[in-house]
Coordinates of C-alpha atoms in Angstrom, one line a residue:
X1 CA -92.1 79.4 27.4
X2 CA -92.8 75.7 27.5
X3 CA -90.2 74.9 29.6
X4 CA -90.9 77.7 32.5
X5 CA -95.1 76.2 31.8
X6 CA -93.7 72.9 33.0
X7 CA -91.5 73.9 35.8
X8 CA -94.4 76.2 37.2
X9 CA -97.1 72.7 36.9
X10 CA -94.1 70.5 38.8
X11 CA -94.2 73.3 41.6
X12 CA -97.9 73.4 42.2
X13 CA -98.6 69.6 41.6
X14 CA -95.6 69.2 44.7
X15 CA -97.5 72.0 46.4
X16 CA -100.8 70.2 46.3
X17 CA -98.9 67.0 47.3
X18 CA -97.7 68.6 50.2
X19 CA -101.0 70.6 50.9
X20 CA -103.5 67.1 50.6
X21 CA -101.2 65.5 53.4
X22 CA -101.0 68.6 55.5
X23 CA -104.9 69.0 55.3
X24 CA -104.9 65.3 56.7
X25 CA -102.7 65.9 59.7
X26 CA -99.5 64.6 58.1
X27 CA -97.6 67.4 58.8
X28 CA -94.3 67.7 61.4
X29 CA -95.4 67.5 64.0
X30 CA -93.1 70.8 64.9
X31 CA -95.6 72.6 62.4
X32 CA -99.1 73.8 62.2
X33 CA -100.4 70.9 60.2
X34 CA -99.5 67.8 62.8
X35 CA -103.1 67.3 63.5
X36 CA -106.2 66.8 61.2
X37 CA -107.1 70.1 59.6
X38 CA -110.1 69.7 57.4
X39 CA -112.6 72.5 57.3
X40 CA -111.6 73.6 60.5
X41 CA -110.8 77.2 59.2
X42 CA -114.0 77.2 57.1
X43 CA -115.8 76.9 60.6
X44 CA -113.4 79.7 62.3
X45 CA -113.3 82.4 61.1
X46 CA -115.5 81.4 58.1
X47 CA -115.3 80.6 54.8
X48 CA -116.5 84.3 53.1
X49 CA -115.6 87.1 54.7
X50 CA -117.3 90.7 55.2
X51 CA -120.6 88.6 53.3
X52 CA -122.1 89.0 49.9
X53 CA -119.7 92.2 50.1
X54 CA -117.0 90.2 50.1
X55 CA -117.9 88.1 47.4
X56 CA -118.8 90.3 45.5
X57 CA -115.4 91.7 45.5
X58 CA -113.9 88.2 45.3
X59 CA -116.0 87.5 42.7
X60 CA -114.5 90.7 40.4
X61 CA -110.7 90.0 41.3
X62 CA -111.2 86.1 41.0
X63 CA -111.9 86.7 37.0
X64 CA -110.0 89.9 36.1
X65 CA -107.1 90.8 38.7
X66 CA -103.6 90.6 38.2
X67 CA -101.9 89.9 41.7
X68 CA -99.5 92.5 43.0
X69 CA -97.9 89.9 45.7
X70 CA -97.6 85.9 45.6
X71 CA -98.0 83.1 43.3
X72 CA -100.0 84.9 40.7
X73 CA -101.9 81.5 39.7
X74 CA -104.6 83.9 38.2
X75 CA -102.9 84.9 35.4
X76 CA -103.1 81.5 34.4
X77 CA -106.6 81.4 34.3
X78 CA -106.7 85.4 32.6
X79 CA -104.5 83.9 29.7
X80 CA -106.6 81.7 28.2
X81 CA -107.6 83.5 25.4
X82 CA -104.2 83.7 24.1
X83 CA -105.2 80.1 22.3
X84 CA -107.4 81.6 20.3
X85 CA -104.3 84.1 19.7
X86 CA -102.3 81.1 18.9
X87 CA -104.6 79.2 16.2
X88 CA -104.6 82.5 14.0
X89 CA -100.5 81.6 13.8
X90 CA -101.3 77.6 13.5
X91 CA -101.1 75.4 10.3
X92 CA -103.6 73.3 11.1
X93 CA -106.2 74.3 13.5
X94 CA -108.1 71.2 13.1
X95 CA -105.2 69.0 14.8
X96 CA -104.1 71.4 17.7
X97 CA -106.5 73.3 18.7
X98 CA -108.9 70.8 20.5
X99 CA -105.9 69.1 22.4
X100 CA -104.5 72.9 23.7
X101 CA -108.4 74.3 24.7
X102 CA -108.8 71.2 26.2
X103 CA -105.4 71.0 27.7
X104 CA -105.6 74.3 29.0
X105 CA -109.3 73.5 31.0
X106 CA -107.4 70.8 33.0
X107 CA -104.3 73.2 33.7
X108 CA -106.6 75.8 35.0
X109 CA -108.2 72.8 36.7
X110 CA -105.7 71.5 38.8
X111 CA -103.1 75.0 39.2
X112 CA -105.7 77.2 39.7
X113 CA -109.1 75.2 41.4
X114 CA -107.5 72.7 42.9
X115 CA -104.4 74.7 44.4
X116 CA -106.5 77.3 45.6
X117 CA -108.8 75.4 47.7
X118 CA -106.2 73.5 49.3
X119 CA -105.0 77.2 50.2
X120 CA -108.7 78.1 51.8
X121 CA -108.8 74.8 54.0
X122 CA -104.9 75.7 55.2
X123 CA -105.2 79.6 56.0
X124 CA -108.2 81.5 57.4
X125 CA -108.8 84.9 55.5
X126 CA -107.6 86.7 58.6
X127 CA -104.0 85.6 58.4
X128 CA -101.3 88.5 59.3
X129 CA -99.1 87.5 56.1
X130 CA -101.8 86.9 53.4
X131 CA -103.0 91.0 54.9
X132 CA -100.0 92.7 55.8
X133 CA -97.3 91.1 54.8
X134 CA -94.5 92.1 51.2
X135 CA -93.0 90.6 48.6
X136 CA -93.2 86.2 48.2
X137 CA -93.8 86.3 52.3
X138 CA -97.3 87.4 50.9
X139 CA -97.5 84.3 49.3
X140 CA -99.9 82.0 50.4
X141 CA -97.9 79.1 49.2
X142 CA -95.0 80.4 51.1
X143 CA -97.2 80.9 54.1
X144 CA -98.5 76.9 54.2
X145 CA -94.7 75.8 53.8
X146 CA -93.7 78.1 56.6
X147 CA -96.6 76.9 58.8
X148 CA -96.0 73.7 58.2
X149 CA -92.3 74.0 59.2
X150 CA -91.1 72.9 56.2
X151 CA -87.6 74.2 56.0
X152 CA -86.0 75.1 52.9
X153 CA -88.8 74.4 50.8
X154 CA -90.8 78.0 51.4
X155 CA -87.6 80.0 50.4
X156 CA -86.9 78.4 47.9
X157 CA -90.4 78.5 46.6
X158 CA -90.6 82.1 47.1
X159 CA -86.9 82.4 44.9
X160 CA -88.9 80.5 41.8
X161 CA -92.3 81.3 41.5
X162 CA -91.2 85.1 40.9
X163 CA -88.7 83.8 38.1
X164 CA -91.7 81.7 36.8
X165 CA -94.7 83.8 36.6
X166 CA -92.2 86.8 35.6
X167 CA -91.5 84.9 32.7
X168 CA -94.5 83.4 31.6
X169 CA -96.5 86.8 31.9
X170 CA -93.7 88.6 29.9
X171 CA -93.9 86.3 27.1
X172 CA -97.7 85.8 26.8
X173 CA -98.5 89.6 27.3
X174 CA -95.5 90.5 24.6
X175 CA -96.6 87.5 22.4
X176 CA -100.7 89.1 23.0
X177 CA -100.4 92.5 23.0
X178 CA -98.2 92.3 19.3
X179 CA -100.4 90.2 17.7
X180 CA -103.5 92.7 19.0
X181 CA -101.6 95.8 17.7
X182 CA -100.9 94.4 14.4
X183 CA -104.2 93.2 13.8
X184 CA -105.4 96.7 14.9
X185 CA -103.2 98.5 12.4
X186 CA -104.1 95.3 9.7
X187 CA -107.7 97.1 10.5
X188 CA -106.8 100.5 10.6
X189 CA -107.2 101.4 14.2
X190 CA -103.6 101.8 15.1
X191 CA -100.4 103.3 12.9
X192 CA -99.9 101.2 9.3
X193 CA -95.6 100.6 10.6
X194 CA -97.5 98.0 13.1
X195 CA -99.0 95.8 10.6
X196 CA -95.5 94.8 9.2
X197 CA -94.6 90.8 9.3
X198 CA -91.4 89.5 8.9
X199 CA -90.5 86.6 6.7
X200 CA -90.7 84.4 9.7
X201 CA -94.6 85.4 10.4
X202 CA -93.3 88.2 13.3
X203 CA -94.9 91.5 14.1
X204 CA -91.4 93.1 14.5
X205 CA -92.3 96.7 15.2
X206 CA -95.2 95.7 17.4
X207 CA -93.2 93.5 19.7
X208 CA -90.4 96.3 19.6
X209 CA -93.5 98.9 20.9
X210 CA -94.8 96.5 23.3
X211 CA -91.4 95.7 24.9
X212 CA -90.5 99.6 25.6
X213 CA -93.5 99.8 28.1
X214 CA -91.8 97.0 30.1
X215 CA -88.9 98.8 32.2
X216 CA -92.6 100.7 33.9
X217 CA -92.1 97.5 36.1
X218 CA -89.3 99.0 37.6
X219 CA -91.4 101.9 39.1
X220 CA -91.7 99.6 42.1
X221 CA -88.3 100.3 43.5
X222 CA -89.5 104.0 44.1
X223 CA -91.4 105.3 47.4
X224 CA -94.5 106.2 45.0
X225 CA -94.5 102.7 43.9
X226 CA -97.7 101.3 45.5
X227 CA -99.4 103.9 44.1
X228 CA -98.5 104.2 40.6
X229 CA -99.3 100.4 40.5
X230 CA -102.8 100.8 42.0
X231 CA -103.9 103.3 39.2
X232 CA -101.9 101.0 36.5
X233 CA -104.3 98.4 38.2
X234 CA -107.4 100.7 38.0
X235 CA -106.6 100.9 34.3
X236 CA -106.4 97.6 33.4
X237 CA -108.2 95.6 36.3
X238 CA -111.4 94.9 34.4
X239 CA -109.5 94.1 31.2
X240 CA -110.2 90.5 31.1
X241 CA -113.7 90.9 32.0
X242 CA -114.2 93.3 28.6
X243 CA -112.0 90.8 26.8
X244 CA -114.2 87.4 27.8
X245 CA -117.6 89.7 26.8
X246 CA -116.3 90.3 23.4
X247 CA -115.2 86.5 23.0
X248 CA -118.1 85.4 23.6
X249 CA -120.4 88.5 21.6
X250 CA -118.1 87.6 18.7
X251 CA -118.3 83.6 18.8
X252 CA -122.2 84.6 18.8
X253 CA -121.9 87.0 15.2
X254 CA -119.8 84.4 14.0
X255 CA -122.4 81.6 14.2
X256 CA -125.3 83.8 13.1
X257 CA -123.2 85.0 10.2
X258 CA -122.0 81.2 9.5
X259 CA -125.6 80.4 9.6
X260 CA -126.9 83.6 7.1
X261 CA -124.7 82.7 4.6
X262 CA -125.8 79.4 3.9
X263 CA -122.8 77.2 5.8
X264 CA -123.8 74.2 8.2
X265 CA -122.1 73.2 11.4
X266 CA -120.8 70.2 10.0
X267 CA -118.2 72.2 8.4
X268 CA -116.9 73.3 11.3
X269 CA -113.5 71.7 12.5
X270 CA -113.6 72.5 16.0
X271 CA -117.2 73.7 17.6
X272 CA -117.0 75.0 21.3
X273 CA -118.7 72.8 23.8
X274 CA -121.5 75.2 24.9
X275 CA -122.4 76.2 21.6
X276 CA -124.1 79.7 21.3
X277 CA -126.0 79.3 24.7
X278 CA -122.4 78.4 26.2
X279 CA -121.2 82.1 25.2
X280 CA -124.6 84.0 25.8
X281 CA -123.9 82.3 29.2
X282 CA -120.6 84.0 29.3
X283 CA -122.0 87.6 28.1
X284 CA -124.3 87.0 31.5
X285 CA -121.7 86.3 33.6
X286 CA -119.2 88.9 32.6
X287 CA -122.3 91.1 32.9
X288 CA -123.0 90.3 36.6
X289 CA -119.3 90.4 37.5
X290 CA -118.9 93.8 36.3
X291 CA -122.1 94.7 38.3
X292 CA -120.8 93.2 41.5
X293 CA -117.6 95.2 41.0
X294 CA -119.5 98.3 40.6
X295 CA -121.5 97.2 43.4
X296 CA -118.1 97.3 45.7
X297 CA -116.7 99.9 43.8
X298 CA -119.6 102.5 45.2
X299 CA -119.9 100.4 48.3
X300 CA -116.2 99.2 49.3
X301 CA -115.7 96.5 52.0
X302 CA -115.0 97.9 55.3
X303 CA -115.7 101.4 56.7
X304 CA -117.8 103.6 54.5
X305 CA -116.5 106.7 52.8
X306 CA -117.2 110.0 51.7
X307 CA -115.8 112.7 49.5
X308 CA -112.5 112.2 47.8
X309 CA -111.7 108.9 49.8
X310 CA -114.9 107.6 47.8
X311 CA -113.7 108.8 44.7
X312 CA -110.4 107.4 45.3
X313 CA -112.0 103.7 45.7
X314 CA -114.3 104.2 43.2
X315 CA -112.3 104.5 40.3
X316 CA -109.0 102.7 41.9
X317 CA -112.0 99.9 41.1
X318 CA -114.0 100.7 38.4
X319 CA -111.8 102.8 36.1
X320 CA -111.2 100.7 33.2
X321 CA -115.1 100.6 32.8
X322 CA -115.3 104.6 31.9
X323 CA -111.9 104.4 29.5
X324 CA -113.3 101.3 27.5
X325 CA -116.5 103.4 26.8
X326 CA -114.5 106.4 25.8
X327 CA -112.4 104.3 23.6
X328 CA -115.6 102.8 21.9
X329 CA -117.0 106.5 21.7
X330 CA -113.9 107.9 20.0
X331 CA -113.8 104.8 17.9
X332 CA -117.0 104.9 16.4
X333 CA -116.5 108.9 16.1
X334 CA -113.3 108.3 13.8
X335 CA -114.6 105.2 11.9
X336 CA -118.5 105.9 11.5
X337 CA -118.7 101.9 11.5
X338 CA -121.3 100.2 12.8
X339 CA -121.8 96.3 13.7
X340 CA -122.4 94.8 10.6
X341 CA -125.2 92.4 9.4
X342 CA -125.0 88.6 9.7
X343 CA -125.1 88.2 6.1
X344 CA -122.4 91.2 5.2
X345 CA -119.6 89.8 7.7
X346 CA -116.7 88.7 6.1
X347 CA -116.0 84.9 7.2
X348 CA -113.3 84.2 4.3
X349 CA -110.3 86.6 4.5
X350 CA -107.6 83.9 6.5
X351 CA -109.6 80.9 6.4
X352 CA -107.3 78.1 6.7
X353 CA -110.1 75.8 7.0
X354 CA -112.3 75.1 3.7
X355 CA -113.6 71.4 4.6
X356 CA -117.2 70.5 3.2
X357 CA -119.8 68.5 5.3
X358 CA -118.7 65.6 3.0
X359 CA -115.1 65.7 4.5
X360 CA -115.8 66.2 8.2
X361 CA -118.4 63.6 7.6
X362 CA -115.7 61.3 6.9
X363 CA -113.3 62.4 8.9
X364 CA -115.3 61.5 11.8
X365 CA -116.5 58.6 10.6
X366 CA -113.0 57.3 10.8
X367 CA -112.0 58.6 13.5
X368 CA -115.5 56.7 15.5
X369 CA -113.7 53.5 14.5
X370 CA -111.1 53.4 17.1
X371 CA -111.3 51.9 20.2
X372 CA -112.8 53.1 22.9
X373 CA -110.0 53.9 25.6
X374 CA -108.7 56.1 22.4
X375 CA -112.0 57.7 22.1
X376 CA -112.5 58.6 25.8
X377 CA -108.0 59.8 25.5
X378 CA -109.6 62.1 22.8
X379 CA -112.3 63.5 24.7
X380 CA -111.0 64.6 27.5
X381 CA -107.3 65.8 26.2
X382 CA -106.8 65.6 22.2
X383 CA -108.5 66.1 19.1

């Protein structure tokens, strides 16, 4: 996975290469890009379109939709919870995780942020092929290569990124979804076969279950493709939002139980930058976004709608909302379990990390005696 991670950053750091001279007006001169760009697209047509509407329904896919067409750069952004995945499986969380949250912010930062507003100052929101058009044509990073009149590259583009993004979303979703089944069945919520682990630390029978629902891709090829896909969508689309709320709700209950039961923060290896108010800032966020989409969801962009057409957007939108609440419903119905107090949470079963205040005191005591360009180099990317 590693190896398709770095192939994918080599790609979009040339793409932003090419997109920072074309923005400039160093295009060919055969292409779109020959002459100084700039804002001129954020002028004409505009930089939002169809309003607060629109962003409002930006704002919902921006955080928790998979991509059906393109470069899928937002799965990249969706997928950082999988290092939190990841540390459960780690030796030592106190050495790697700082350096892979942190080196996952500036991934995000430069794939994601800085890719995709070099794509807003290149296309207006109106163009044909970002609406209309199949397949990596959709792209927008094939569309800036193409308007540029960069020959070769576009195709080639389009050839990789599937082969890329294909890749890396199989292996993260496998390498997620096991790990949440077995940890369901480790908590009774799912069948006891799931919660088996090799001798090599591997969910076997969960990867095996997760793997079978991936030939569903292949319901593409048929005429009803588009279709099954948008209710696949409707079922997961607000996934991510649901999984950042209970991130950041459970980061909260962690540090009010750490804090009952008598335990100080200087124990802590790894503390997340925002603290508490950082994640009660999340819980907003996630709250508003779900709002907004609900907002779109009963008020779609464009023409308004009535009867089964407006039943049809609303829950091609807002699905996932009503099947997370059933699932909580028939949860608590089975399990009669409610949150538990502060003080009765169990903090200890798979605790790797049983450091005093007296260690981490001197741990970073040693660590504030090296110089200061090391300091700053562990700020910013390592631990």
């Amino acid at each position: 996975m590693a190896v398709w991670l770095v192939w994918l950053l080599l790609v979009v750091l040339m793409f932003i290469f090419v997109g920072i001279i074309c923005c400039a007006g160093g295009g060919p001169s055969s292409g779109e890009y020959g002459a100084y760009v700039g804002g001129k697209y954020w002028n004409d047509p505009g930089a939002f379109a169809n309003g607060f509407k629109g962003v409002c329904a930006l704002l919902s896919r921006f955080v928790c939709q998979f991509a059906y067409e393109g470069f899928h750069t937002d799965v990249i952004a969706a997928g950082t919870e999988l290092v939190g995945l990841a540390a459960s499986e780690t030796p030592n969380p106190r050495a790697v995780m700082p350096g892979a949250v942190k080196g996952t912010f500036w991934r995000i930062t430069i794939i994601f942020v800085v890719s995709l507003t070099i794509i807003g100052l290149l296309l207006p929101y109106d163009e044909p092929r970002l609406i209309g058009g199949s397949g990596s044509s959709a792209s927008p990073f094939v569309i800036v290569l193409s308007h540029a009149n960069i020959s070769g590259l576009d195709g080639r583009l389009g050839e990789r990124h599937h082969l890329y993004i294909g890749s890396i979303i199989g292996l993260s979703c496998v390498y997620a979804g096991s790990r949440t089944l077995t940890a369901l069945a480790e908590t009774g919520f799912a069948p006891k076969v799931f919660a088996y682990v090799d001798k090599s630390s591997r969910p076997l029978f969960s990867v095996v279950a997760i793997l079978i629902f991936g030939p569903i891709a292949y319901v593409n090829c048929s005429d009803d493709g588009d279709t099954v896909f948008k209710w696949l969508l409707a079922l997961s689309g607000l996934s991510t939002i649901f999984t950042w709320m209970a991130i950041c709700l459970c980061h909260i209950r962690f540090r009010a139980a750490w804090k009952a039961q008598g335990h100080s923060l200087e124990e802590l290896p790894f503390k997340a930058l925002g603290g508490v108010w950082g994640s009660w800032f999340g819980v907003i966020m996630n709250g508003l976004v779900l709002i907004a989409q609900f907002y779109v969801a009963v008020f779609p962009v464009g023409e308004s709608v009535s009867g089964r057409d407006a039943a049809d957007s609303f829950f091609s939108a807002y699905l996932a909302a009503p099947i997370m609440i059933m699932f909580y419903i028939i949860g608590y119905v089975w399990k009669r379990q409610l949150p538990k107090r502060a003080n009765a949470i169990d903090l200890d079963s798979g605790r790797k990390s049983w450091l005093t205040v007296e260690d981490m005191r001197t741990y970073r005591a040693e660590r504030k005696k090296a110089p200061w360009h090391i300091r700053i180099y562990r700020i910013l990317f390592s631990n």
